[in-house]
Short mmCIF file of C-alpha atoms in Angstrom, two decimals:
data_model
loop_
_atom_site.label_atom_id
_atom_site.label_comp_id
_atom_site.label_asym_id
_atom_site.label_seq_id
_atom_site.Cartn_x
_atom_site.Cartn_y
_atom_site.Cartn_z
CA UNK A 29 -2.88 -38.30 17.21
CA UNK A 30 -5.76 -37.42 14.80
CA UNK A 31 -5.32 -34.48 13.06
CA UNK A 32 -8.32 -31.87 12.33
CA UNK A 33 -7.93 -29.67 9.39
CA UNK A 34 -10.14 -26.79 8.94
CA UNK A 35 -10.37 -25.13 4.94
CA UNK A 36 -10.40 -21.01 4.73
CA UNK A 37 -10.81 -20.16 1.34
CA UNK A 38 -9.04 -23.08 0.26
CA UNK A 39 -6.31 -23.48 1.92
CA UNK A 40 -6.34 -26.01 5.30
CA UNK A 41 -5.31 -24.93 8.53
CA UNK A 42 -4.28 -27.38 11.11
CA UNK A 43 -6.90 -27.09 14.13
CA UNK A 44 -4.77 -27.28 17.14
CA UNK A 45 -3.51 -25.40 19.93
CA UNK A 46 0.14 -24.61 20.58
CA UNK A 47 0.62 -27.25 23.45
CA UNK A 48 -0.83 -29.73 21.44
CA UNK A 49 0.50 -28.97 18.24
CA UNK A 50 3.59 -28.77 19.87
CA UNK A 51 4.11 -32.19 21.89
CA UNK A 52 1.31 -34.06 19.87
CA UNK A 53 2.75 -33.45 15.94
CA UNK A 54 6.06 -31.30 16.06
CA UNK A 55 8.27 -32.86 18.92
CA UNK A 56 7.89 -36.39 17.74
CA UNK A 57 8.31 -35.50 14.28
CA UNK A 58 11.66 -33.66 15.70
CA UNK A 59 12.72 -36.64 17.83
CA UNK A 60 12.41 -39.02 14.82
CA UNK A 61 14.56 -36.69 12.65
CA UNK A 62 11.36 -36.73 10.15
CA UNK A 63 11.66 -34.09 7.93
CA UNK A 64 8.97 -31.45 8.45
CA UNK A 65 7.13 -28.29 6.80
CA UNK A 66 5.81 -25.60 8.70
CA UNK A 67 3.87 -22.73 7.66
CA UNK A 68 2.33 -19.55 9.62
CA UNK A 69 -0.54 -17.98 7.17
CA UNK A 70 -2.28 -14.50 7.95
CA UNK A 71 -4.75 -13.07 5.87
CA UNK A 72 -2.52 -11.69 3.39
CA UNK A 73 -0.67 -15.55 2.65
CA UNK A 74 -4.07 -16.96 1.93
CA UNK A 75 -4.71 -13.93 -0.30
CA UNK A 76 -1.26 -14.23 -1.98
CA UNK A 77 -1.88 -17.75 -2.48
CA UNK A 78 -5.35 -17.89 -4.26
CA UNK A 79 -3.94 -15.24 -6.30
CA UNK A 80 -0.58 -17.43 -7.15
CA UNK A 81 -1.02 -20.89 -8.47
CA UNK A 82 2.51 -21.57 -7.84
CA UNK A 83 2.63 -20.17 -4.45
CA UNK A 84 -0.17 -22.04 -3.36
CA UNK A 85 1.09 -25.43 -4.74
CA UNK A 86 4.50 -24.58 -2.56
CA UNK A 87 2.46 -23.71 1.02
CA UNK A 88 -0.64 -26.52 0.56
CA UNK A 89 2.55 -29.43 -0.37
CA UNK A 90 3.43 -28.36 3.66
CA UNK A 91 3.10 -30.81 6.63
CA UNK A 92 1.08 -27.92 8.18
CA UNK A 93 -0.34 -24.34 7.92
CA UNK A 94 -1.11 -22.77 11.00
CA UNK A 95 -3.31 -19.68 11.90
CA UNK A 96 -0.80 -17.04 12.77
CA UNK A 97 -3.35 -13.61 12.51
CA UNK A 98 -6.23 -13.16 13.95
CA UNK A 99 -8.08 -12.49 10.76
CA UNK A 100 -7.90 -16.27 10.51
CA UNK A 101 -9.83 -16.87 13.86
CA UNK A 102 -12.40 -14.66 12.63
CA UNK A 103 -12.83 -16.26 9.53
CA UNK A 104 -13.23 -20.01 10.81
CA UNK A 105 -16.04 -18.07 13.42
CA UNK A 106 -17.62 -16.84 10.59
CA UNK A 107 -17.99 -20.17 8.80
CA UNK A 108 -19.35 -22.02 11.59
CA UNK A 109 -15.78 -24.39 11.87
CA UNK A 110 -13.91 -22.55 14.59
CA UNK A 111 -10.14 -22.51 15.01
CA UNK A 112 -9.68 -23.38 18.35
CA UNK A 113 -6.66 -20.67 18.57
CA UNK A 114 -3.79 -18.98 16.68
CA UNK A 115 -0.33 -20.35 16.34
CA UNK A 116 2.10 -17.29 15.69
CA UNK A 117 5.24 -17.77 14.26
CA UNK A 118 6.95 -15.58 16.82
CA UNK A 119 5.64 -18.40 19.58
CA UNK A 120 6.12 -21.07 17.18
CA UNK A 121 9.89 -19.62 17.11
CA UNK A 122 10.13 -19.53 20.59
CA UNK A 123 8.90 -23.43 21.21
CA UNK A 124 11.42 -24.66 19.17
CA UNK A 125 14.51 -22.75 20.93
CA UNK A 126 12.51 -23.85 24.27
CA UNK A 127 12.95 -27.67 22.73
CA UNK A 128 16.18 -27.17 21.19
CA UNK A 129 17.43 -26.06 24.35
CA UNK A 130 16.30 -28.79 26.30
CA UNK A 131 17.56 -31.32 23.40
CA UNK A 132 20.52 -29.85 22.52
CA UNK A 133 19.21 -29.57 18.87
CA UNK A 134 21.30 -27.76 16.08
CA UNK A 135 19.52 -24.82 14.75
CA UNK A 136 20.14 -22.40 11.74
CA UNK A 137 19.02 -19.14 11.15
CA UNK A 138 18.23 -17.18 7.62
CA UNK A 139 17.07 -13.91 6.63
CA UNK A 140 17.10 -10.33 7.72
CA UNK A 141 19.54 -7.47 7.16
CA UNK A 142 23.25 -8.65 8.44
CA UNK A 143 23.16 -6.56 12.03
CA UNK A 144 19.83 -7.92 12.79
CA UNK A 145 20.50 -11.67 11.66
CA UNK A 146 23.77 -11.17 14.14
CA UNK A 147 22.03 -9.63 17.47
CA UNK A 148 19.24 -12.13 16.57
CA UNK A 149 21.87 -14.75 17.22
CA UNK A 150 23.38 -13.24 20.10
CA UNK A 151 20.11 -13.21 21.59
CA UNK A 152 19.29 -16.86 20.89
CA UNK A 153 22.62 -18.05 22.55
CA UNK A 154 21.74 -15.83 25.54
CA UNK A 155 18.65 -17.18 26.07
CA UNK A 156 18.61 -20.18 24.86
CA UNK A 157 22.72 -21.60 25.67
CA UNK A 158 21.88 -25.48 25.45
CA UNK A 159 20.75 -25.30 21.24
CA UNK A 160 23.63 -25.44 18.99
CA UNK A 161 23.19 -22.63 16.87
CA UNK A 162 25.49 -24.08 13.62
CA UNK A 163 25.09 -20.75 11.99
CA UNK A 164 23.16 -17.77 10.04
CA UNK A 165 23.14 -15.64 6.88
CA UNK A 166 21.47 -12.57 6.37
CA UNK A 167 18.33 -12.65 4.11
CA UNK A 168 19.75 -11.14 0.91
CA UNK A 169 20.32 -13.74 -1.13
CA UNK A 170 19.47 -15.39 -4.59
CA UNK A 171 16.49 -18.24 -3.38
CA UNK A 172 18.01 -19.68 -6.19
CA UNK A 173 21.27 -20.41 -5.83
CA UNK A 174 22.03 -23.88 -4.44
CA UNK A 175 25.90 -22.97 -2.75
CA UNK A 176 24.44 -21.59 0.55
CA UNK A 177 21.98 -24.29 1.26
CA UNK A 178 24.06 -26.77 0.09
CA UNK A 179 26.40 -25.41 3.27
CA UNK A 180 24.00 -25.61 5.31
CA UNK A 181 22.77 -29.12 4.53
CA UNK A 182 25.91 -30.12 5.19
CA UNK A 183 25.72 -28.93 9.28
CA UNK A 184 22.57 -31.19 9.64
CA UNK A 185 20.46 -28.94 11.20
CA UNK A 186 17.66 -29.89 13.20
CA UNK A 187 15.07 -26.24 12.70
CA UNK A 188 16.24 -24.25 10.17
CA UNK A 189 14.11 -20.72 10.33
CA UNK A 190 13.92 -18.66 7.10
CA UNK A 191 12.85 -14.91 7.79
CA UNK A 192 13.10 -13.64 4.36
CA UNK A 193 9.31 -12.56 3.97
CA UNK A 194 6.47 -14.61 1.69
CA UNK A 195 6.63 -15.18 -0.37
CA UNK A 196 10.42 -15.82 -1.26
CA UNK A 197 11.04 -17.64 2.47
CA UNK A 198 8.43 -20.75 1.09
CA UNK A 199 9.66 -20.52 -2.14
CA UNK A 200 13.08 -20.90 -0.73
CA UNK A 201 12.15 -24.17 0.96
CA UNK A 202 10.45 -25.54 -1.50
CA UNK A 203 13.48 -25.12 -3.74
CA UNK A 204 16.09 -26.67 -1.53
CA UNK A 205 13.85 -28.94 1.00
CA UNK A 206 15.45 -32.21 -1.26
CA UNK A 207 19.36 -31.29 -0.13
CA UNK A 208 18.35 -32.05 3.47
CA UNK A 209 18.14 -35.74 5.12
CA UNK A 210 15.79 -33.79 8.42
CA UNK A 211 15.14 -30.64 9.59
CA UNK A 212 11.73 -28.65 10.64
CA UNK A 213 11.74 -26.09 8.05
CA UNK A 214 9.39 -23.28 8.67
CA UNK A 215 9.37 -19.27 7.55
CA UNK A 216 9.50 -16.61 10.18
CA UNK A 217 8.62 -13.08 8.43
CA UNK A 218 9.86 -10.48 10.87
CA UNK A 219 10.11 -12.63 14.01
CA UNK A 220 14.15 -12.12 13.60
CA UNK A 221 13.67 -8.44 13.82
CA UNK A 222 11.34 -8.36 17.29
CA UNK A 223 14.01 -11.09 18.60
CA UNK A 224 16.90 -9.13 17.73
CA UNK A 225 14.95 -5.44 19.13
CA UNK A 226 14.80 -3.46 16.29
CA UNK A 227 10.73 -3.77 16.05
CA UNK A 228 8.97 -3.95 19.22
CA UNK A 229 5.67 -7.01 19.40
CA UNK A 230 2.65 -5.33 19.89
CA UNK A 231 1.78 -5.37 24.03
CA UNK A 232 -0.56 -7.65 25.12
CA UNK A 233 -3.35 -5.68 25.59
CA UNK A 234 -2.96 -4.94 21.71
CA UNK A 235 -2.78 -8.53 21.08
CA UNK A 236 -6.09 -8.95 22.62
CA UNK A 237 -8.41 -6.04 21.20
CA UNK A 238 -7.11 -8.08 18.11
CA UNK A 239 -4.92 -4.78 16.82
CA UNK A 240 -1.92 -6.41 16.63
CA UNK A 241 -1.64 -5.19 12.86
CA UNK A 242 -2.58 -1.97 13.37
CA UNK A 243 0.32 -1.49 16.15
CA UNK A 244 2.74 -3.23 13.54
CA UNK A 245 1.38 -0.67 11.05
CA UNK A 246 2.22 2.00 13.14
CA UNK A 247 5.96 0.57 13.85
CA UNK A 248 6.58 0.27 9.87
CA UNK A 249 3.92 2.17 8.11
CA UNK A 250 5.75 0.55 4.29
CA UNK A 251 3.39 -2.33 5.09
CA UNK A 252 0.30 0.19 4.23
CA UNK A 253 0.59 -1.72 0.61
CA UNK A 254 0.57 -5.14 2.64
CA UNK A 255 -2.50 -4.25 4.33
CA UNK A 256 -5.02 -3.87 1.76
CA UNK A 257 -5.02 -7.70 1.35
CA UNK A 258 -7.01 -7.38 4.34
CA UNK A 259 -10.49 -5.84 3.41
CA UNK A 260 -10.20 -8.20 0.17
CA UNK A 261 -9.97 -10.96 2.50
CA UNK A 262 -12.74 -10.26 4.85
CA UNK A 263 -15.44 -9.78 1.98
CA UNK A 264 -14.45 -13.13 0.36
CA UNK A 265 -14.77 -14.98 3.54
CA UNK A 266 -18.46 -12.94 4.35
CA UNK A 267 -19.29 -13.92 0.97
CA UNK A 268 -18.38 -17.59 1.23
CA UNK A 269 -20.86 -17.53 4.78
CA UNK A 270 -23.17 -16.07 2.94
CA UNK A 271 -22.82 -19.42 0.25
CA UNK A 272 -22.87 -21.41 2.91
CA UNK A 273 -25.28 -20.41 4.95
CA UNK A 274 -27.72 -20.74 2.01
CA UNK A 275 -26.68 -23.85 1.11
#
């Protein structure tokens, strides 16, 4: 399959849609035990990013980046090279139990505070019994200390999910993605805490008047801080139209 890459302020998103992205690039990679780099990037990654060398060397070395925020959508609108959709984590998440379940794939889960990383897992072996969940650690952790994912190397996982926020979840990949032979490797943010019920998605209808932050927001307002990387992020991207359409 011919992949499509589509640059937003520098770094490339993959230009895909989840069915396609799914059985077109993931599930063979996954069937061929080809070890694989996954990364979801809002607004506020590709701000991060351009604003640390080092972080963006870690999220451009990935196999892909996907749109997960609508902000992202916008921004390939604005510069005439439309996205053709987003590709959340959360429903990136969810594909992979839905596959792992089917295959019978070994999956490990890290990140979050202890309770949530354990009803998280509870949750995943309720609703997904055919995986084999080989285990989980909570999120607080030194990313770089070798002794836990040297463990975990060591179960030959299939997905291993990291939900210990960006910039320390990539960096923790990065770091460790040598001690594994295969595995999809890709960081989850707070997808552990909607899975395990202790922050609610936003409904639907949020999700498509394009507010999904602004319910989030609402849910933990200690993201106010996060949020700013948002107006920063717009005027870039109406400046760069602006470039191009001049050019």
């Amino acid at each position: 399959m011919t992949e499509k890459f589509v640059e937003i302020l520098t770094i490339p998103f993959i230009d895909s849609n989840m069915d396609e992205f799914m059985n077109g690039m993931i599930y063979p990679r996954l069937m061929n035990q080809e070890k694989t780099f996954v990364v979801t990037a809002n607004p506020e990654i590709v701000e991060y990013a351009n604003e640390h060398q080092d972080y963006k060397d870690i999220i451009i070395s990935a196999d892909y980046i996907t749109p997960d925020g609508v902000g992202i959508i916008m921004a390939s609108k604005w510069l005439n090279q439309p996205l053709q959709e987003r590709i959340t984590g959360f429903d990136l998440m969810n594909e992979l139990f839905r596959v792992a379940d089917e295959k019978a794939l070994k999956v490990y889960l890290l990140g979050a505070e202890e309770s949530v990383i354990e009803a998280a897992a509870l949750k995943v072996k309720e609703l997904y019994p055919g995986l084999e969940l080989v285990g989980y650690n909570h999120g607080y952790i030194d990313i770089k200390d070798d002794t836990l994912p040297k463990s975990i190397a060591e179960l030959e996982p299939d997905i291993i999910l990291t939900a210990l926020g960006f910039p320390r979840q990539e960096k923790w990949v990065s770091r460790h993605y040598a001690l594994f032979n295969k595995g999809l490797f890709m960081g989850v943010g707070g997808s552990f805490d909607v899975l395990a019920g202790k922050v609610n998605r936003a409904p639907v209808f949020w999700q498509k008047m394009r507010l999904e932050w602004l319910y989030r927001l609402i849910q933990q307002p200690s993201r106010w801080k996060r949020m700013l990387a948002l107006p920063r992020f717009v005027l870039k991207v109406r400046r760069l139209r602006k470039t191009v359409q001049r050019s």
